[in-house]
Every structure is written in structure tokens, then in C-alpha cells.
Coordinates of C-alpha atoms and ligand atoms in Angstrom, one line a residue:
Chain A
M195 CA 95.5 123.2 87.0
T196 CA 99.2 123.6 86.1
A197 CA 100.9 123.8 89.5
A198 CA 104.5 124.6 88.8
Y199 CA 104.8 125.7 92.4
P200 CA 103.1 123.1 94.7
A201 CA 100.3 124.7 96.7
D202 CA 101.2 122.7 99.9
A203 CA 103.7 125.3 100.9
L204 CA 101.0 127.9 101.3
K205 CA 99.7 126.2 104.4
A206 CA 102.5 128.0 106.3
H207 CA 100.9 131.4 105.8
P208 CA 98.4 133.0 108.1
S209 CA 94.9 133.6 107.0
N210 CA 93.9 137.1 106.2
D211 CA 90.8 136.5 108.3
Y212 CA 92.3 136.6 111.8
P213 CA 90.0 138.5 114.2
A214 CA 92.5 138.9 117.0
Y215 CA 94.3 141.3 114.7
N216 CA 91.6 144.0 114.5
S217 CA 92.7 145.7 111.3
T218 CA 91.9 142.5 109.4
A219 CA 88.2 142.8 110.1
R220 CA 87.3 145.1 107.2
R221 CA 90.2 144.3 105.0
H222 CA 90.1 140.5 104.4
P223 CA 88.3 139.1 101.4
S224 CA 85.0 137.4 102.3
R225 CA 84.7 135.4 99.1
P226 CA 86.9 132.3 98.5
L227 CA 90.1 132.9 96.5
V228 CA 89.8 131.8 92.9
P229 CA 92.3 129.1 91.8
L230 CA 94.6 130.3 89.1
A231 CA 96.8 128.1 86.9
H232 CA 100.4 129.1 86.8
T233 CA 101.0 130.9 83.5
L234 CA 103.9 133.0 82.3
S235 CA 102.4 135.9 84.2
E236 CA 102.9 134.1 87.5
L237 CA 106.1 132.2 86.7
T238 CA 108.0 135.3 85.9
G239 CA 108.7 138.3 88.3
P240 CA 110.8 141.3 88.9
V241 CA 114.6 140.8 88.4
Y242 CA 117.1 143.0 90.2
G243 CA 120.8 143.0 89.6
H244 CA 123.7 143.8 91.9
D245 CA 124.0 147.0 89.9
D246 CA 120.7 148.3 91.3
V247 CA 121.9 148.1 94.9
T248 CA 125.1 149.5 96.5
A249 CA 127.0 147.6 99.2
A250 CA 126.6 150.5 101.6
E251 CA 122.8 149.8 101.7
A252 CA 123.4 146.7 103.8
D253 CA 124.8 148.6 106.7
L254 CA 122.1 150.6 108.5
T255 CA 124.6 152.0 111.0
T256 CA 126.7 154.0 108.6
R257 CA 124.1 156.0 106.7
H258 CA 124.4 159.2 108.7
A259 CA 127.1 161.4 110.1
G260 CA 127.2 159.6 113.5
E261 CA 126.5 156.1 114.7
P262 CA 123.0 155.2 115.9
L263 CA 122.3 154.4 119.5
G264 CA 121.4 150.8 120.4
E265 CA 122.8 147.3 120.5
R266 CA 124.8 146.7 117.3
I267 CA 123.7 143.5 115.5
I268 CA 124.6 141.5 112.4
V269 CA 121.7 139.8 110.8
A270 CA 122.7 137.2 108.2
G271 CA 121.5 134.0 106.6
R272 CA 120.6 132.3 103.4
V273 CA 117.6 132.5 101.2
L274 CA 116.6 129.0 100.2
D275 CA 113.6 127.4 98.5
E276 CA 111.5 124.7 100.1
D277 CA 113.8 122.0 98.6
G278 CA 116.9 123.5 100.1
R279 CA 118.2 125.1 96.9
P280 CA 119.8 128.5 97.4
V281 CA 117.9 131.5 95.9
P282 CA 120.8 133.6 94.3
H283 CA 120.7 137.2 93.1
T284 CA 117.4 138.1 94.7
L285 CA 116.6 141.4 96.3
V286 CA 116.1 141.5 100.1
E287 CA 114.7 144.7 101.6
I288 CA 114.4 145.5 105.3
W289 CA 113.0 148.2 107.5
Q290 CA 112.7 148.6 111.2
A291 CA 112.2 150.8 114.3
N292 CA 115.1 152.3 116.1
A293 CA 116.5 151.1 119.4
A294 CA 113.7 153.0 121.2
G295 CA 111.0 151.3 119.2
R296 CA 110.2 154.4 117.0
Y297 CA 109.9 154.4 113.3
I298 CA 111.0 157.3 111.3
H299 CA 107.6 157.2 109.5
L300 CA 105.6 160.4 109.9
N301 CA 102.6 158.6 111.2
D302 CA 104.4 156.8 114.0
Q303 CA 103.0 158.6 117.1
H304 CA 104.9 156.5 119.7
P305 CA 106.4 159.0 122.1
A306 CA 109.8 157.5 122.0
P307 CA 112.8 159.5 120.6
L308 CA 113.9 159.5 117.0
D309 CA 117.6 158.9 116.4
P310 CA 119.1 161.4 114.0
N311 CA 121.7 158.7 113.0
F312 CA 119.2 156.0 112.1
T313 CA 116.7 155.7 109.3
G314 CA 116.2 152.0 109.5
A315 CA 115.9 150.9 105.9
G316 CA 118.4 148.6 104.0
R317 CA 118.7 146.5 100.9
I318 CA 121.0 143.8 99.5
V319 CA 121.0 141.3 96.7
T320 CA 121.8 137.7 97.7
D321 CA 125.0 136.2 96.4
A322 CA 125.4 133.1 94.2
E323 CA 124.8 130.9 97.3
G324 CA 121.7 132.8 98.4
R325 CA 123.6 134.5 101.3
Y326 CA 122.9 138.0 102.6
R327 CA 124.2 140.0 105.6
F328 CA 123.0 143.2 107.2
V329 CA 124.5 145.3 110.0
S330 CA 122.0 147.2 112.1
I331 CA 120.9 147.9 115.7
K332 CA 118.4 145.8 117.6
P333 CA 115.0 147.4 117.2
G334 CA 112.9 148.2 120.3
A335 CA 109.5 146.8 121.1
Y336 CA 106.7 149.3 120.5
P337 CA 103.1 149.8 121.5
W338 CA 100.2 149.7 119.2
R339 CA 96.5 150.1 119.6
N340 CA 95.2 146.7 118.7
H341 CA 94.0 146.0 122.3
H342 CA 94.8 147.2 125.8
N343 CA 98.5 147.3 126.6
A344 CA 99.4 145.8 123.2
W345 CA 103.1 145.7 122.3
R346 CA 104.8 144.3 119.2
P347 CA 107.8 142.0 119.9
A348 CA 111.0 143.5 118.5
H349 CA 111.1 142.7 114.8
I350 CA 112.7 143.6 111.4
H351 CA 110.4 143.8 108.4
F352 CA 111.7 141.7 105.4
S353 CA 110.7 141.8 101.8
L354 CA 111.9 139.3 99.2
F355 CA 111.1 138.6 95.6
G356 CA 112.6 135.2 94.8
P357 CA 112.5 134.0 91.2
S358 CA 108.8 134.6 90.3
F359 CA 105.6 136.5 91.3
L360 CA 104.6 133.4 93.3
T361 CA 107.7 133.4 95.5
R362 CA 107.1 137.1 96.6
L363 CA 107.3 137.3 100.4
V364 CA 106.9 140.0 103.0
T365 CA 107.5 138.9 106.5
Q366 CA 108.9 139.9 109.9
M367 CA 112.0 138.6 111.7
Y368 CA 111.8 138.2 115.4
F369 CA 114.4 137.8 118.1
P370 CA 114.7 134.5 120.1
G371 CA 112.9 134.2 123.5
D372 CA 110.9 137.5 123.2
P373 CA 108.5 137.6 126.2
L374 CA 105.9 139.4 124.0
F375 CA 105.4 136.4 121.6
A376 CA 102.5 135.0 123.7
F377 CA 100.6 138.3 123.5
D378 CA 101.1 139.3 119.9
P379 CA 98.3 138.5 117.4
I380 CA 100.4 139.2 114.4
F381 CA 103.0 136.6 115.4
N382 CA 100.3 134.2 116.5
S383 CA 98.4 134.6 113.2
I384 CA 100.8 132.0 112.0
T385 CA 99.0 129.0 113.5
D386 CA 101.5 126.3 112.4
E387 CA 104.2 126.0 115.1
K388 CA 107.0 125.0 112.6
A389 CA 106.1 127.9 110.4
R390 CA 106.0 130.3 113.4
A391 CA 109.5 129.2 114.4
R392 CA 110.7 130.1 110.9
T393 CA 110.2 133.8 111.7
V394 CA 112.4 133.7 114.8
S395 CA 116.1 134.3 114.3
A396 CA 118.7 132.4 116.2
F397 CA 121.5 133.9 118.2
D398 CA 124.8 132.8 116.6
L399 CA 128.1 133.1 118.5
D400 CA 130.0 132.3 115.3
L401 CA 128.4 135.2 113.6
T402 CA 129.0 137.5 116.6
Q403 CA 132.0 139.7 116.3
P404 CA 134.1 140.1 119.4
E405 CA 134.0 143.6 120.9
W406 CA 131.7 144.7 118.2
A407 CA 128.3 143.2 117.4
L408 CA 125.9 140.3 118.3
G409 CA 125.1 137.9 115.4
Y410 CA 121.6 136.6 114.6
R411 CA 121.1 134.0 111.9
F412 CA 117.9 134.2 109.9
D413 CA 117.4 131.8 107.0
I414 CA 114.4 132.4 104.8
V415 CA 112.6 129.7 102.9
L416 CA 110.6 130.6 99.8
R417 CA 108.2 128.5 97.7
G418 CA 110.0 126.1 95.4
R419 CA 109.2 125.1 91.9
N420 CA 108.7 121.5 90.8
A421 CA 111.5 120.3 88.6
T422 CA 108.9 119.1 86.1
P423 CA 105.7 121.0 85.9
V424 CA 102.8 118.6 86.6
E425 CA 99.4 118.5 85.1
D426 CA 96.6 117.9 87.6
P427 CA 93.5 116.9 85.5
H428 CA 91.1 117.2 88.5
H429 CA 91.2 121.0 88.9
D430 CA 91.0 122.2 85.3
Chain B
M206 CA 111.3 116.1 102.0
T207 CA 110.3 119.7 101.6
E208 CA 110.9 122.4 104.2
T209 CA 108.2 124.6 105.7
I210 CA 108.4 127.9 104.0
T211 CA 108.8 131.2 105.9
P212 CA 105.3 132.5 106.5
S213 CA 104.0 135.9 105.5
Q214 CA 103.4 138.7 108.0
T215 CA 101.7 142.1 107.4
V216 CA 103.7 144.9 105.7
G217 CA 102.3 147.1 108.5
P218 CA 101.6 150.8 108.4
F219 CA 105.2 152.0 108.2
F220 CA 106.6 150.4 105.1
H221 CA 107.0 153.5 103.0
Y222 CA 110.6 154.4 103.8
G223 CA 111.6 150.8 103.4
L224 CA 109.9 149.9 100.1
I225 CA 108.9 153.1 98.3
R226 CA 111.5 154.8 96.1
P227 CA 111.3 157.6 93.6
G228 CA 110.4 156.5 90.1
Q229 CA 108.7 153.3 91.0
T230 CA 105.3 154.5 89.8
D231 CA 106.8 155.1 86.3
I232 CA 107.1 151.5 85.1
A233 CA 108.2 152.3 81.5
P234 CA 110.9 154.9 80.9
S235 CA 110.1 157.2 78.0
Q236 CA 112.2 155.4 75.4
V237 CA 110.2 152.1 75.9
P238 CA 107.9 151.6 72.9
G239 CA 104.2 151.0 73.3
Q240 CA 101.0 152.9 74.0
R241 CA 101.6 155.0 77.1
I242 CA 98.8 154.7 79.7
V243 CA 98.0 155.7 83.2
V244 CA 96.5 153.1 85.5
E245 CA 94.8 154.3 88.7
G246 CA 92.2 153.3 91.2
R247 CA 91.3 153.3 94.8
V248 CA 91.7 150.6 97.4
L249 CA 88.5 150.3 99.5
D250 CA 87.8 148.3 102.6
G251 CA 84.6 146.4 103.5
D252 CA 82.9 149.6 104.6
G253 CA 83.7 151.3 101.3
Q254 CA 86.3 153.4 103.1
P255 CA 89.6 154.3 101.4
V256 CA 92.6 152.3 102.5
P257 CA 95.4 155.0 102.8
D258 CA 98.2 152.7 103.8
A259 CA 98.2 150.1 101.0
M260 CA 100.8 149.3 98.4
I261 CA 100.1 147.9 95.0
E262 CA 102.8 146.0 93.2
V263 CA 102.5 145.8 89.4
W264 CA 104.1 143.1 87.2
Q265 CA 103.6 143.2 83.5
A266 CA 104.8 142.2 80.0
D267 CA 106.0 144.8 77.5
A268 CA 103.9 146.0 74.6
E269 CA 104.9 142.9 72.6
G270 CA 103.8 140.6 75.4
R271 CA 107.3 139.7 76.6
Y272 CA 108.3 139.5 80.2
A273 CA 111.8 140.8 81.2
H274 CA 112.6 137.5 82.9
P275 CA 114.6 134.3 82.0
A276 CA 111.5 132.1 82.3
D277 CA 110.0 133.8 79.3
P278 CA 111.5 132.2 76.1
H279 CA 111.0 135.6 74.4
G280 CA 112.0 137.6 77.5
R281 CA 115.5 138.3 76.2
G282 CA 114.0 140.4 73.5
A283 CA 112.0 142.5 76.0
N284 CA 112.6 146.2 75.5
S285 CA 115.7 147.3 77.2
G286 CA 115.1 149.7 80.1
F287 CA 111.8 148.0 80.7
A288 CA 111.8 146.0 83.9
G289 CA 108.0 145.5 84.0
H290 CA 107.8 146.2 87.7
G291 CA 106.3 149.0 89.7
R292 CA 105.1 149.9 93.1
A293 CA 102.6 152.5 94.1
P294 CA 101.5 153.4 97.7
T295 CA 97.9 154.6 98.2
D296 CA 97.4 158.2 99.3
T297 CA 95.1 159.5 102.0
A298 CA 92.1 159.1 99.6
G299 CA 93.2 155.4 99.0
V300 CA 94.3 156.2 95.4
W301 CA 97.2 154.5 93.7
R302 CA 98.5 155.4 90.2
V303 CA 101.2 154.2 87.8
T304 CA 102.2 155.2 84.3
T305 CA 103.4 152.5 82.0
V306 CA 102.9 151.1 78.5
K307 CA 99.9 148.8 77.8
P308 CA 101.1 145.2 77.8
G309 CA 100.7 142.9 74.9
A310 CA 98.9 139.6 74.9
V311 CA 100.9 136.8 76.6
P312 CA 100.9 133.0 75.9
H313 CA 98.7 130.6 77.9
P314 CA 100.2 127.2 78.8
K315 CA 97.2 125.4 77.3
G316 CA 97.8 127.2 74.0
G317 CA 96.4 130.4 72.7
T318 CA 97.0 133.7 74.4
Q319 CA 95.8 135.6 77.5
A320 CA 94.3 139.1 77.0
P321 CA 96.6 142.0 77.9
H322 CA 96.7 142.3 81.7
L323 CA 98.7 143.5 84.7
T324 CA 99.4 141.2 87.6
L325 CA 98.8 143.0 90.9
G326 CA 99.9 142.3 94.4
V327 CA 98.1 144.1 97.2
F328 CA 99.8 144.8 100.6
A329 CA 98.4 146.7 103.5
R330 CA 98.3 147.0 107.3
G331 CA 95.6 144.4 108.2
L332 CA 96.6 142.1 105.4
L333 CA 98.7 139.2 106.8
L334 CA 99.3 137.8 103.3
R335 CA 99.6 139.6 100.0
L336 CA 96.5 139.5 97.8
H337 CA 97.0 138.5 94.2
T338 CA 94.8 139.9 91.4
R339 CA 94.9 141.0 87.8
L340 CA 93.9 144.1 85.9
Y341 CA 92.5 143.8 82.4
F342 CA 91.5 146.6 79.9
D343 CA 87.9 147.2 78.9
D344 CA 88.8 148.0 75.2
E345 CA 90.5 144.6 74.5
A346 CA 88.5 142.2 72.3
A347 CA 90.7 139.4 73.6
N348 CA 89.0 139.6 77.0
A349 CA 86.1 137.6 75.5
T350 CA 88.4 134.6 75.0
D351 CA 90.8 135.0 78.0
P352 CA 91.0 131.7 79.8
V353 CA 91.5 133.3 83.2
L354 CA 88.5 135.7 82.9
A355 CA 86.5 132.7 81.6
S356 CA 87.3 130.8 84.8
I357 CA 85.6 133.5 86.9
D358 CA 81.8 133.8 87.5
A359 CA 80.4 136.2 84.9
D360 CA 79.0 138.5 87.6
R361 CA 82.5 139.0 89.2
R362 CA 84.6 139.3 86.0
G363 CA 84.0 143.0 85.9
T364 CA 86.0 143.5 89.2
L365 CA 89.2 142.9 87.1
I366 CA 88.4 145.1 84.1
A367 CA 89.6 148.7 84.2
K368 CA 87.6 151.3 82.3
G369 CA 89.5 153.4 79.8
D370 CA 89.1 157.1 79.4
A371 CA 91.0 158.7 76.5
A372 CA 89.4 162.2 76.8
G373 CA 92.5 163.8 78.1
G374 CA 94.9 162.5 75.4
T375 CA 96.8 159.8 77.4
A376 CA 94.5 156.9 78.1
V377 CA 93.7 156.6 81.8
Y378 CA 92.4 153.2 83.0
R379 CA 90.6 153.1 86.3
L380 CA 89.9 150.2 88.5
D381 CA 89.0 150.2 92.2
I382 CA 90.2 147.3 94.3
R383 CA 87.5 146.3 96.9
L384 CA 89.0 144.2 99.6
Q385 CA 85.7 143.0 101.0
G386 CA 81.9 143.1 100.6
D387 CA 79.9 144.5 97.7
G388 CA 81.7 144.2 94.4
E389 CA 84.6 142.5 96.1
T390 CA 87.6 142.1 93.8
V391 CA 88.4 138.6 92.6
F392 CA 91.6 137.5 94.3
F393 CA 93.5 134.4 93.2
L394 CA 94.9 131.3 94.9
A395 CA 98.0 130.4 92.8
Ligands
LIG632 FE1 106.8 147.0 112.6

């Protein structure tokens, strides 16, 4: 099998078969995944340019007539591959609940107030060094019906492409020290401790702006490609 | 020494306003050459129930088999205005649908070509990690020699092959994605 992207990295991911998260029960494949050699179809992927995204889309607090309620935050970091190389010019999309823990989505029935000044969606394309920076408000925790008294830790949903179909990542960014971590099956579906820690942002005083906003650093590590594609004769 | 990658988490039920934008189900603008087709299907769970909160991502080559991406040596020639990428949320009946041009055959690293296909990513509440599959077309003779189809047990190959219907003029290709159980779609480890 031609493994341009080493498979070892995939160990960080949760398994789709994770019973503590009830919705997985009827949605996870029951048959083993079929190994697929990396062809041009997998080694390519969607390309977005800076032209596709406006700078205003990275500030979720200035999208309406007024300012949203909540704790203003800056979320910034770098997108890197597993070998530490920056991932430049890649699209980062985020969406989140408002400060009260309510999504603008029609199906969100949580009886917490909507904020007319907050939608909660943003986009940015990383710069040449893989950097990105969003301004937002800290999302609230919210209840869900997975089990009795179930609450999601505060989180921001992240979506990234990276350079190929194989680097595609949808994840969630958490805030440090959240007391709900121990009770959240989605967070704990990541069984590897180091991998779990990757999803938790770090408070950063240098990123924090005096009199204005708290800074949270969140670096994102995507799968990396071998410099030289290797042939593994054993899995052909 | 390689670093641990950032692990996947579910897209959740409320992704629409973050990820879905107008025009994303129309992969090929009208000036892009090629046979215009509709691709649609349902996403079904292990009970055969529709999944109304899934998102399908489509990645494909143009009608000449070129990917609009620097890793494709012929990609620079890909039709302008054709990005090859689409997104479609499922509706309350679990149905997703895109319009596009039928892709051409693309090279295989061992030589020869792969039959025309779409690469699909499946996201949903209850999926902690994207599922990766492909969609082939039932009227392509090249399916018989496609190395990826050949690597799949014959009795499961059909889960990747969409059935064409040209009765209404524009060809419509239909394929259901079954996440679990009878007729479970082949998903890849890549
Ligand atoms: Fe969420």
C-alpha cells in the first residue's frame, strides 16, 4: 500500500464505536474499514484562496449592529503538520454557541436566550506561517440529552482542510480546566491522553489584550506527508 | 520525532450555519465543460432510518480527470471555475444532492487509471470521525478494471456504485450511504 501519509497518526482519533456517546450506536460502521492506497484522489483536496474569505469573517463580534454579550476572547494559533511544518493558506472554519450556551441553529431547543448580536460562525485562511486569529466571545456550556444531567464543556467547533483529502479535520476546541471534562463522553472518546490534551486551548497572557480580551492559544496539528512516498510491499 | 495530531470530534447537530453556504451543492458552474449530472442519495442508519443531520463532502476531478490541486501534475490545466469541491447537508428525509459534471478517469500510482469516481466524506452527529468512501457510476466500463473496486469483496462492491437514470434528460445517479448493518457502505482506511 502506498502510504504517502503515515497511518500512525490516525491513532489519535476516537473510534466511531463509542457506546458512552449514544448517537454512535446506530451510526458507526460495523464492518472493518477497507485499506485504501493513497492515489491522486486522496493526495489532492479542496484549495481555498484568501480571495474566498474576507478579513471581517474572523471577527465574530462585529457581524451585527451591536456587540454580543459575553466574555470577549481572542483565539489564535498555528496550523502545523505532525512534523512541525506550518500549513499555510488553508481554510479554518469555526462555529459555536453564544455566551448563554445557545446555538442559533433552529433545532437547538435549549431554553437559553439567543443574542441578536451573535451568529457564532467565522472563517479565515491561514497565513504563510500557518497562523490564524479569531475574535469571539466565550461560548457557554450547554445541556444535551445523552444521559441524565449531561452538559457539554464549553467548546468551539473547528473545521480544517489542510493540503489533501487525508488531512481534513473537524474537531472541537475546549477551554483549560473545564470541570465538565470528566463527564463528557465526546471529549473522553479521545482515549489517548496526549491527543485529548491537543483539543484543550491554553490561556495566554501574551495574547491577552489589556482592557479588552482574554487570549487563548490553540495550535492544530494535521497529518503530515512523508517527504518520500514509501512502498510497503506487505499490504498490497 | 512526530507530534500527536489533533484528534477528530463530531461535527455535532448544529453545523449548518458554520459550514453550509449557498452554492456549495452546485460543484460545477455552468461554463465548466463536461456531462452535467445530478448525484443524490439518502444517508441511512443501522435501523434503516434516514439521518437528517449529516453532511456529505464531495471531492472530484474535472471531466478530463484533472484535480484542481498542485499535487496533480495536470491540475494546472483543470477547467477554470471548477474547484471540484462540494458540500451537501441531508434533509429531513436523509437525502443529499449535488449537481456537477461527471469526472473523467484519473491515474493510479501503480499505472493505468481509476474509473471515474467521486471521493466522499461523511460527517454527522454520532460520527466522531469522518467516514471516507467513494461513489462510482454504473454505466462506466472502466469499473471492471478499477484497482480500488477490485480490492473490495465482490458482494460489497455494489455499495459504491450509483445507478444512473437518464429518463428526465439530465442523468441522475443515485446511491444510498448505509452507515451500518445490511448493505453497509464500504468505508476506507487511508
Ligand atoms: Fe457544540
